PDB file of N, CA and C in Angstrom:
ATOM      1  N   ALA R   1     213.435 252.146  42.262  1.00  0.00           N
ATOM      2  CA  ALA R   1     213.739 253.832  41.633  1.00  0.00           C
ATOM      3  C   ALA R   1     214.227 253.426  40.116  1.00  0.00           C
ATOM      4  N   GLY R   2     213.919 254.112  38.930  1.00  0.00           N
ATOM      5  CA  GLY R   2     214.715 253.770  37.728  1.00  0.00           C
ATOM      6  C   GLY R   2     213.895 254.220  36.681  1.00  0.00           C
ATOM      7  N   LEU R   3     214.266 253.522  35.575  1.00  0.00           N
ATOM      8  CA  LEU R   3     213.398 253.133  33.930  1.00  0.00           C
ATOM      9  C   LEU R   3     212.300 251.928  34.543  1.00  0.00           C
ATOM     10  N   ALA R   4     213.019 250.695  35.014  1.00  0.00           N
ATOM     11  CA  ALA R   4     213.195 250.257  35.469  1.00  0.00           C
ATOM     12  C   ALA R   4     213.360 249.195  36.366  1.00  0.00           C
ATOM     13  N   ASP R   5     212.003 247.430  36.372  1.00  0.00           N
ATOM     14  CA  ASP R   5     212.276 247.967  37.536  1.00  0.00           C
ATOM     15  C   ASP R   5     213.289 245.910  37.787  1.00  0.00           C
ATOM     16  N   VAL R   6     214.584 246.119  38.104  1.00  0.00           N
ATOM     17  CA  VAL R   6     216.248 245.061  38.057  1.00  0.00           C
ATOM     18  C   VAL R   6     216.035 243.518  37.938  1.00  0.00           C
ATOM     19  N   ASP R   7     214.298 243.227  39.409  1.00  0.00           N
ATOM     20  CA  ASP R   7     214.530 242.491  40.002  1.00  0.00           C
ATOM     21  C   ASP R   7     213.228 241.723  38.974  1.00  0.00           C
ATOM     22  N   ALA R   8     212.507 241.971  38.415  1.00  0.00           N
ATOM     23  CA  ALA R   8     211.959 241.966  37.184  1.00  0.00           C
ATOM     24  C   ALA R   8     212.236 241.323  36.388  1.00  0.00           C
ATOM     25  N   ILE R   9     213.036 242.082  35.872  1.00  0.00           N
ATOM     26  CA  ILE R   9     214.136 241.938  34.851  1.00  0.00           C
ATOM     27  C   ILE R   9     214.585 241.026  34.630  1.00  0.00           C
ATOM     28  N   THR R  10     215.985 241.453  35.660  1.00  0.00           N
ATOM     29  CA  THR R  10     216.802 239.635  35.997  1.00  0.00           C
ATOM     30  C   THR R  10     216.106 238.319  36.948  1.00  0.00           C
ATOM     31  N   LEU R  11     214.186 238.471  37.336  1.00  0.00           N
ATOM     32  CA  LEU R  11     214.307 237.265  36.824  1.00  0.00           C
ATOM     33  C   LEU R  11     213.779 236.260  35.657  1.00  0.00           C
ATOM     34  N   ALA R  12     212.794 237.889  34.203  1.00  0.00           N
ATOM     35  CA  ALA R  12     212.005 237.029  33.516  1.00  0.00           C
ATOM     36  C   ALA R  12     213.781 236.942  32.795  1.00  0.00           C
ATOM     37  N   MET R  13     214.517 236.768  32.754  1.00  0.00           N
ATOM     38  CA  MET R  13     215.369 236.839  31.997  1.00  0.00           C
ATOM     39  C   MET R  13     216.315 235.485  31.881  1.00  0.00           C
ATOM     40  N   SER R  14     216.025 235.076  33.558  1.00  0.00           N
ATOM     41  CA  SER R  14     217.015 234.050  33.963  1.00  0.00           C
ATOM     42  C   SER R  14     215.634 232.692  33.160  1.00  0.00           C
ATOM     43  N   ARG R  15     215.000 233.220  33.668  1.00  0.00           N
ATOM     44  CA  ARG R  15     213.756 231.999  33.294  1.00  0.00           C
ATOM     45  C   ARG R  15     214.124 231.778  31.872  1.00  0.00           C
ATOM     46  N   GLN R  16     213.899 233.109  31.051  1.00  0.00           N
ATOM     47  CA  GLN R  16     213.924 232.360  29.303  1.00  0.00           C
ATOM     48  C   GLN R  16     214.913 231.367  29.157  1.00  0.00           C
ATOM     49  N   SER R  17     215.988 231.468  29.802  1.00  0.00           N
ATOM     50  CA  SER R  17     217.645 231.426  29.626  1.00  0.00           C
ATOM     51  C   SER R  17     217.708 229.921  30.059  1.00  0.00           C
ATOM     52  N   GLN R  18     216.734 229.712  31.166  1.00  0.00           N
ATOM     53  CA  GLN R  18     216.649 228.281  32.260  1.00  0.00           C
ATOM     54  C   GLN R  18     215.325 227.522  31.448  1.00  0.00           C
ATOM     55  N   GLN R  19     214.558 228.323  31.134  1.00  0.00           N
ATOM     56  CA  GLN R  19     213.810 227.232  29.891  1.00  0.00           C
ATOM     57  C   GLN R  19     214.452 227.418  27.888  1.00  0.00           C
ATOM     58  N   GLY R  20     215.583 228.308  28.080  1.00  0.00           N
ATOM     59  CA  GLY R  20     215.867 227.286  26.090  1.00  0.00           C
ATOM     60  C   GLY R  20     215.788 228.754  25.250  1.00  0.00           C
ATOM     61  N   VAL R  21     214.833 229.496  26.134  1.00  0.00           N
ATOM     62  CA  VAL R  21     214.158 230.345  25.030  1.00  0.00           C
ATOM     63  C   VAL R  21     214.854 231.146  24.655  1.00  0.00           C
ATOM     64  N   LEU R  22     215.843 232.312  25.444  1.00  0.00           N
ATOM     65  CA  LEU R  22     216.351 232.702  25.744  1.00  0.00           C
ATOM     66  C   LEU R  22     218.121 232.694  25.944  1.00  0.00           C
ATOM     67  N   GLU R  23     219.030 232.075  25.111  1.00  0.00           N
ATOM     68  CA  GLU R  23     221.134 232.367  25.091  1.00  0.00           C
ATOM     69  C   GLU R  23     221.397 233.106  26.745  1.00  0.00           C
ATOM     70  N   ALA R  24     221.844 231.902  27.586  1.00  0.00           N
ATOM     71  CA  ALA R  24     222.843 232.936  28.279  1.00  0.00           C
ATOM     72  C   ALA R  24     222.844 234.258  28.319  1.00  0.00           C
ATOM     73  N   SER R  25     223.938 234.383  27.034  1.00  0.00           N
ATOM     74  CA  SER R  25     224.664 235.505  27.018  1.00  0.00           C
ATOM     75  C   SER R  25     223.671 237.157  26.999  1.00  0.00           C
ATOM     76  N   ALA R  26     222.768 236.861  25.605  1.00  0.00           N
ATOM     77  CA  ALA R  26     221.689 237.518  25.352  1.00  0.00           C
ATOM     78  C   ALA R  26     221.044 237.835  27.185  1.00  0.00           C
ATOM     79  N   ALA R  27     220.974 236.979  27.781  1.00  0.00           N
ATOM     80  CA  ALA R  27     219.429 236.734  29.821  1.00  0.00           C
ATOM     81  C   ALA R  27     220.780 237.669  28.915  1.00  0.00           C
ATOM     82  N   GLY R  28     222.104 237.485  29.956  1.00  0.00           N
ATOM     83  CA  GLY R  28     222.879 238.332  30.921  1.00  0.00           C
ATOM     84  C   GLY R  28     223.080 240.504  29.810  1.00  0.00           C
ATOM     85  N   LEU R  29     223.549 240.236  28.462  1.00  0.00           N
ATOM     86  CA  LEU R  29     223.298 241.336  28.231  1.00  0.00           C
ATOM     87  C   LEU R  29     221.937 242.541  28.452  1.00  0.00           C
ATOM     88  N   ALA R  30     220.856 241.425  28.101  1.00  0.00           N
ATOM     89  CA  ALA R  30     219.120 242.350  28.992  1.00  0.00           C
ATOM     90  C   ALA R  30     219.530 243.105  30.539  1.00  0.00           C
ATOM     91  N   ILE R  31     220.003 242.097  30.889  1.00  0.00           N
ATOM     92  CA  ILE R  31     220.061 242.330  32.597  1.00  0.00           C
ATOM     93  C   ILE R  31     221.323 243.348  32.580  1.00  0.00           C
ATOM     94  N   THR R  32     221.985 243.639  31.543  1.00  0.00           N
ATOM     95  CA  THR R  32     222.889 244.568  32.134  1.00  0.00           C
ATOM     96  C   THR R  32     222.622 246.128  31.314  1.00  0.00           C
ATOM     97  N   ILE R  33     221.631 245.802  30.439  1.00  0.00           N
ATOM     98  CA  ILE R  33     221.213 247.029  29.641  1.00  0.00           C
ATOM     99  C   ILE R  33     220.129 247.346  31.231  1.00  0.00           C
ATOM    100  N   ALA R  34     220.214 246.588  31.916  1.00  0.00           N
ATOM    101  CA  ALA R  34     218.709 247.398  32.859  1.00  0.00           C
ATOM    102  C   ALA R  34     219.245 247.755  33.741  1.00  0.00           C
ATOM    103  N   VAL R  35     220.299 247.257  33.983  1.00  0.00           N
ATOM    104  CA  VAL R  35     220.917 247.251  35.358  1.00  0.00           C
ATOM    105  C   VAL R  35     221.254 248.910  35.014  1.00  0.00           C
ATOM    106  N   VAL R  36     222.092 249.132  33.952  1.00  0.00           N
ATOM    107  CA  VAL R  36     222.482 250.229  33.345  1.00  0.00           C
ATOM    108  C   VAL R  36     221.848 251.834  33.558  1.00  0.00           C
ATOM    109  N   ALA R  37     220.536 250.934  32.513  1.00  0.00           N
ATOM    110  CA  ALA R  37     219.298 252.023  32.738  1.00  0.00           C
ATOM    111  C   ALA R  37     219.208 252.791  34.026  1.00  0.00           C
ATOM    112  N   ASN R  38     218.804 251.567  35.166  1.00  0.00           N
ATOM    113  CA  ASN R  38     218.660 252.568  36.704  1.00  0.00           C
ATOM    114  C   ASN R  38     219.793 252.305  37.329  1.00  0.00           C
ATOM    115  N   THR R  39     221.068 252.927  36.047  1.00  0.00           N
ATOM    116  CA  THR R  39     222.449 253.228  37.059  1.00  0.00           C
ATOM    117  C   THR R  39     222.503 254.209  36.980  1.00  0.00           C
ATOM    118  N   MET R  40     222.152 254.739  35.330  1.00  0.00           N
ATOM    119  CA  MET R  40     221.493 256.384  34.973  1.00  0.00           C
ATOM    120  C   MET R  40     221.346 256.840  35.805  1.00  0.00           C
ATOM    121  N   VAL R  41     220.062 256.586  35.960  1.00  0.00           N
ATOM    122  CA  VAL R  41     218.298 257.326  36.675  1.00  0.00           C
ATOM    123  C   VAL R  41     219.009 258.018  38.007  1.00  0.00           C
ATOM    124  N   LYS R  42     219.705 256.766  38.121  1.00  0.00           N
ATOM    125  CA  LYS R  42     219.351 257.382  39.906  1.00  0.00           C
ATOM    126  C   LYS R  42     221.185 258.436  39.990  1.00  0.00           C
ATOM    127  N   GLY R  43     221.787 258.707  39.630  1.00  0.00           N
ATOM    128  CA  GLY R  43     223.063 258.871  38.609  1.00  0.00           C
ATOM    129  C   GLY R  43     222.008 260.722  38.548  1.00  0.00           C
ATOM    130  N   ALA R  44     221.001 259.927  37.678  1.00  0.00           N
ATOM    131  CA  ALA R  44     221.045 261.647  37.442  1.00  0.00           C
ATOM    132  C   ALA R  44     220.162 262.247  38.652  1.00  0.00           C
ATOM    133  N   LEU R  45     219.735 261.711  39.378  1.00  0.00           N
ATOM    134  CA  LEU R  45     219.116 261.347  40.183  1.00  0.00           C
ATOM    135  C   LEU R  45     219.929 262.796  41.583  1.00  0.00           C
ATOM    136  N   ALA R  46     220.888 261.628  41.486  1.00  0.00           N
ATOM    137  CA  ALA R  46     222.052 262.775  42.715  1.00  0.00           C
ATOM    138  C   ALA R  46     221.808 263.371  42.278  1.00  0.00           C
ATOM    139  N   LEU R  47     222.072 264.064  39.997  1.00  0.00           N
ATOM    140  CA  LEU R  47     223.468 265.716  40.100  1.00  0.00           C
ATOM    141  C   LEU R  47     222.005 266.191  40.406  1.00  0.00           C
ATOM    142  N   ILE R  48     220.828 266.106  40.609  1.00  0.00           N
ATOM    143  CA  ILE R  48     219.789 266.737  39.638  1.00  0.00           C
ATOM    144  C   ILE R  48     219.508 267.746  41.393  1.00  0.00           C
ATOM    145  N   MET R  49     219.383 266.213  41.827  1.00  0.00           N
ATOM    146  CA  MET R  49     218.831 266.018  43.504  1.00  0.00           C
ATOM    147  C   MET R  49     219.307 267.400  44.391  1.00  0.00           C
ATOM    148  N   GLY R  50     220.922 265.876  44.830  1.00  0.00           N
ATOM    149  CA  GLY R  50     221.808 266.285  45.279  1.00  0.00           C
ATOM    150  C   GLY R  50     222.666 267.677  45.081  1.00  0.00           C
ATOM    151  N   ARG R  51     223.532 267.831  47.122  1.00  0.00           N
ATOM    152  CA  ARG R  51     224.704 268.877  46.715  1.00  0.00           C
ATOM    153  C   ARG R  51     225.278 268.544  44.968  1.00  0.00           C
ATOM    154  N   ARG R  52     226.066 269.480  44.804  1.00  0.00           N
ATOM    155  CA  ARG R  52     227.263 269.134  43.988  1.00  0.00           C
ATOM    156  C   ARG R  52     228.390 267.955  44.648  1.00  0.00           C
ATOM    157  N   GLY R  53     228.279 268.094  46.079  1.00  0.00           N
ATOM    158  CA  GLY R  53     229.107 267.363  46.793  1.00  0.00           C
ATOM    159  C   GLY R  53     228.831 266.260  46.601  1.00  0.00           C
ATOM    160  N   PHE R  54     227.742 265.638  47.060  1.00  0.00           N
ATOM    161  CA  PHE R  54     227.234 264.818  46.030  1.00  0.00           C
ATOM    162  C   PHE R  54     226.360 264.000  45.975  1.00  0.00           C
ATOM    163  N   GLY R  55     226.363 265.235  44.126  1.00  0.00           N
ATOM    164  CA  GLY R  55     225.643 264.418  42.948  1.00  0.00           C
ATOM    165  C   GLY R  55     227.038 264.170  42.808  1.00  0.00           C
ATOM    166  N   ARG R  56     228.224 264.697  41.376  1.00  0.00           N
ATOM    167  CA  ARG R  56     229.493 264.565  41.404  1.00  0.00           C
ATOM    168  C   ARG R  56     230.301 263.072  41.635  1.00  0.00           C
ATOM    169  N   PRO R  57     230.435 262.699  42.490  1.00  0.00           N
ATOM    170  CA  PRO R  57     231.575 261.867  43.255  1.00  0.00           C
ATOM    171  C   PRO R  57     230.280 260.840  42.615  1.00  0.00           C
ATOM    172  N   LEU R  58     229.350 260.602  43.246  1.00  0.00           N
ATOM    173  CA  LEU R  58     228.385 259.447  43.224  1.00  0.00           C
ATOM    174  C   LEU R  58     228.410 260.017  41.405  1.00  0.00           C
ATOM    175  N   ALA R  59     228.417 260.227  40.325  1.00  0.00           N
ATOM    176  CA  ALA R  59     228.240 260.322  39.074  1.00  0.00           C
ATOM    177  C   ALA R  59     229.829 259.319  38.563  1.00  0.00           C
ATOM    178  N   LEU R  60     230.282 259.704  38.846  1.00  0.00           N
ATOM    179  CA  LEU R  60     231.475 259.549  38.490  1.00  0.00           C
ATOM    180  C   LEU R  60     231.432 257.173  38.446  1.00  0.00           C
ATOM    181  N   VAL R  61     231.649 257.510  40.432  1.00  0.00           N
ATOM    182  CA  VAL R  61     232.181 256.012  40.945  1.00  0.00           C
ATOM    183  C   VAL R  61     230.920 255.577  39.882  1.00  0.00           C
ATOM    184  N   PHE R  62     229.024 256.255  39.448  1.00  0.00           N
ATOM    185  CA  PHE R  62     228.043 255.454  38.453  1.00  0.00           C
ATOM    186  C   PHE R  62     228.830 254.987  36.911  1.00  0.00           C
ATOM    187  N   THR R  63     230.100 256.620  36.630  1.00  0.00           N
ATOM    188  CA  THR R  63     229.670 256.030  35.047  1.00  0.00           C
ATOM    189  C   THR R  63     231.078 254.773  35.481  1.00  0.00           C
ATOM    190  N   ALA R  64     231.968 255.171  36.038  1.00  0.00           N
ATOM    191  CA  ALA R  64     232.734 253.632  35.948  1.00  0.00           C
ATOM    192  C   ALA R  64     231.871 252.802  36.202  1.00  0.00           C
ATOM    193  N   ALA R  65     231.706 252.721  36.998  1.00  0.00           N
ATOM    194  CA  ALA R  65     230.833 251.357  37.089  1.00  0.00           C
ATOM    195  C   ALA R  65     230.330 251.027  36.052  1.00  0.00           C
ATOM    196  N   ILE R  66     229.527 251.689  35.294  1.00  0.00           N
ATOM    197  CA  ILE R  66     228.744 251.547  34.131  1.00  0.00           C
ATOM    198  C   ILE R  66     229.879 250.627  32.724  1.00  0.00           C
ATOM    199  N   ALA R  67     230.671 251.480  32.885  1.00  0.00           N
ATOM    200  CA  ALA R  67     231.850 251.423  32.081  1.00  0.00           C
ATOM    201  C   ALA R  67     232.766 249.924  31.980  1.00  0.00           C
ATOM    202  N   VAL R  68     233.106 249.820  33.234  1.00  0.00           N
ATOM    203  CA  VAL R  68     233.286 248.260  34.106  1.00  0.00           C
ATOM    204  C   VAL R  68     232.167 246.967  33.113  1.00  0.00           C
ATOM    205  N   GLY R  69     230.827 247.742  33.451  1.00  0.00           N
ATOM    206  CA  GLY R  69     229.999 247.083  33.473  1.00  0.00           C
ATOM    207  C   GLY R  69     229.435 246.740  32.110  1.00  0.00           C
ATOM    208  N   VAL R  70     229.390 247.458  31.351  1.00  0.00           N
ATOM    209  CA  VAL R  70     229.273 246.531  29.699  1.00  0.00           C
ATOM    210  C   VAL R  70     230.341 246.372  28.950  1.00  0.00           C
ATOM    211  N   THR R  71     232.382 247.477  30.282  1.00  0.00           N
ATOM    212  CA  THR R  71     233.146 246.357  28.269  1.00  0.00           C
ATOM    213  C   THR R  71     232.984 244.738  29.757  1.00  0.00           C
ATOM    214  N   ALA R  72     232.688 244.378  30.487  1.00  0.00           N
ATOM    215  CA  ALA R  72     232.217 242.947  31.091  1.00  0.00           C
ATOM    216  C   ALA R  72     231.309 242.340  29.681  1.00  0.00           C
ATOM    217  N   ALA R  73     230.091 242.720  29.611  1.00  0.00           N
ATOM    218  CA  ALA R  73     228.884 242.117  29.064  1.00  0.00           C
ATOM    219  C   ALA R  73     229.341 242.130  27.653  1.00  0.00           C
ATOM    220  N   VAL R  74     229.521 242.755  27.162  1.00  0.00           N
ATOM    221  CA  VAL R  74     229.795 242.989  25.605  1.00  0.00           C
ATOM    222  C   VAL R  74     231.716 241.804  25.378  1.00  0.00           C
ATOM    223  N   ALA R  75     231.608 241.617  26.839  1.00  0.00           N
ATOM    224  CA  ALA R  75     233.207 241.378  26.280  1.00  0.00           C
ATOM    225  C   ALA R  75     232.662 239.604  26.290  1.00  0.00           C
ATOM    226  N   LEU R  76     231.793 238.703  27.766  1.00  0.00           N
ATOM    227  CA  LEU R  76     230.909 238.258  27.544  1.00  0.00           C
ATOM    228  C   LEU R  76     229.977 237.020  26.176  1.00  0.00           C
ATOM    229  N   HIS R  77     229.874 238.205  25.934  1.00  0.00           N
ATOM    230  CA  HIS R  77     228.724 238.340  25.035  1.00  0.00           C
ATOM    231  C   HIS R  77     228.925 237.741  23.738  1.00  0.00           C
ATOM    232  N   LEU R  78     231.038 238.869  23.023  1.00  0.00           N
ATOM    233  CA  LEU R  78     231.447 238.371  22.668  1.00  0.00           C
ATOM    234  C   LEU R  78     232.035 237.397  22.448  1.00  0.00           C
ATOM    235  N   GLY R  79     232.725 236.281  23.285  1.00  0.00           N
ATOM    236  CA  GLY R  79     232.870 236.062  23.615  1.00  0.00           C
ATOM    237  C   GLY R  79     233.090 234.393  23.771  1.00  0.00           C
TER     238      GLY R  79
END
């Protein structure tokens, strides 16, 4: 569930990286973007469909996970 099927994107980016079509850092960034989009959709669903006691804590955890993931991906991509 989400905007993208993360498994398919992970496999496609891994193959392209192995074949030399795409740099590993770009593949990692693409996978991170897919995971973030997927997590955001799931968090929105939790907020909309879940009760306040369920959606809010989950959204906070997802926000922290997204921040860490994006920071790590950008650092690896730039470094």
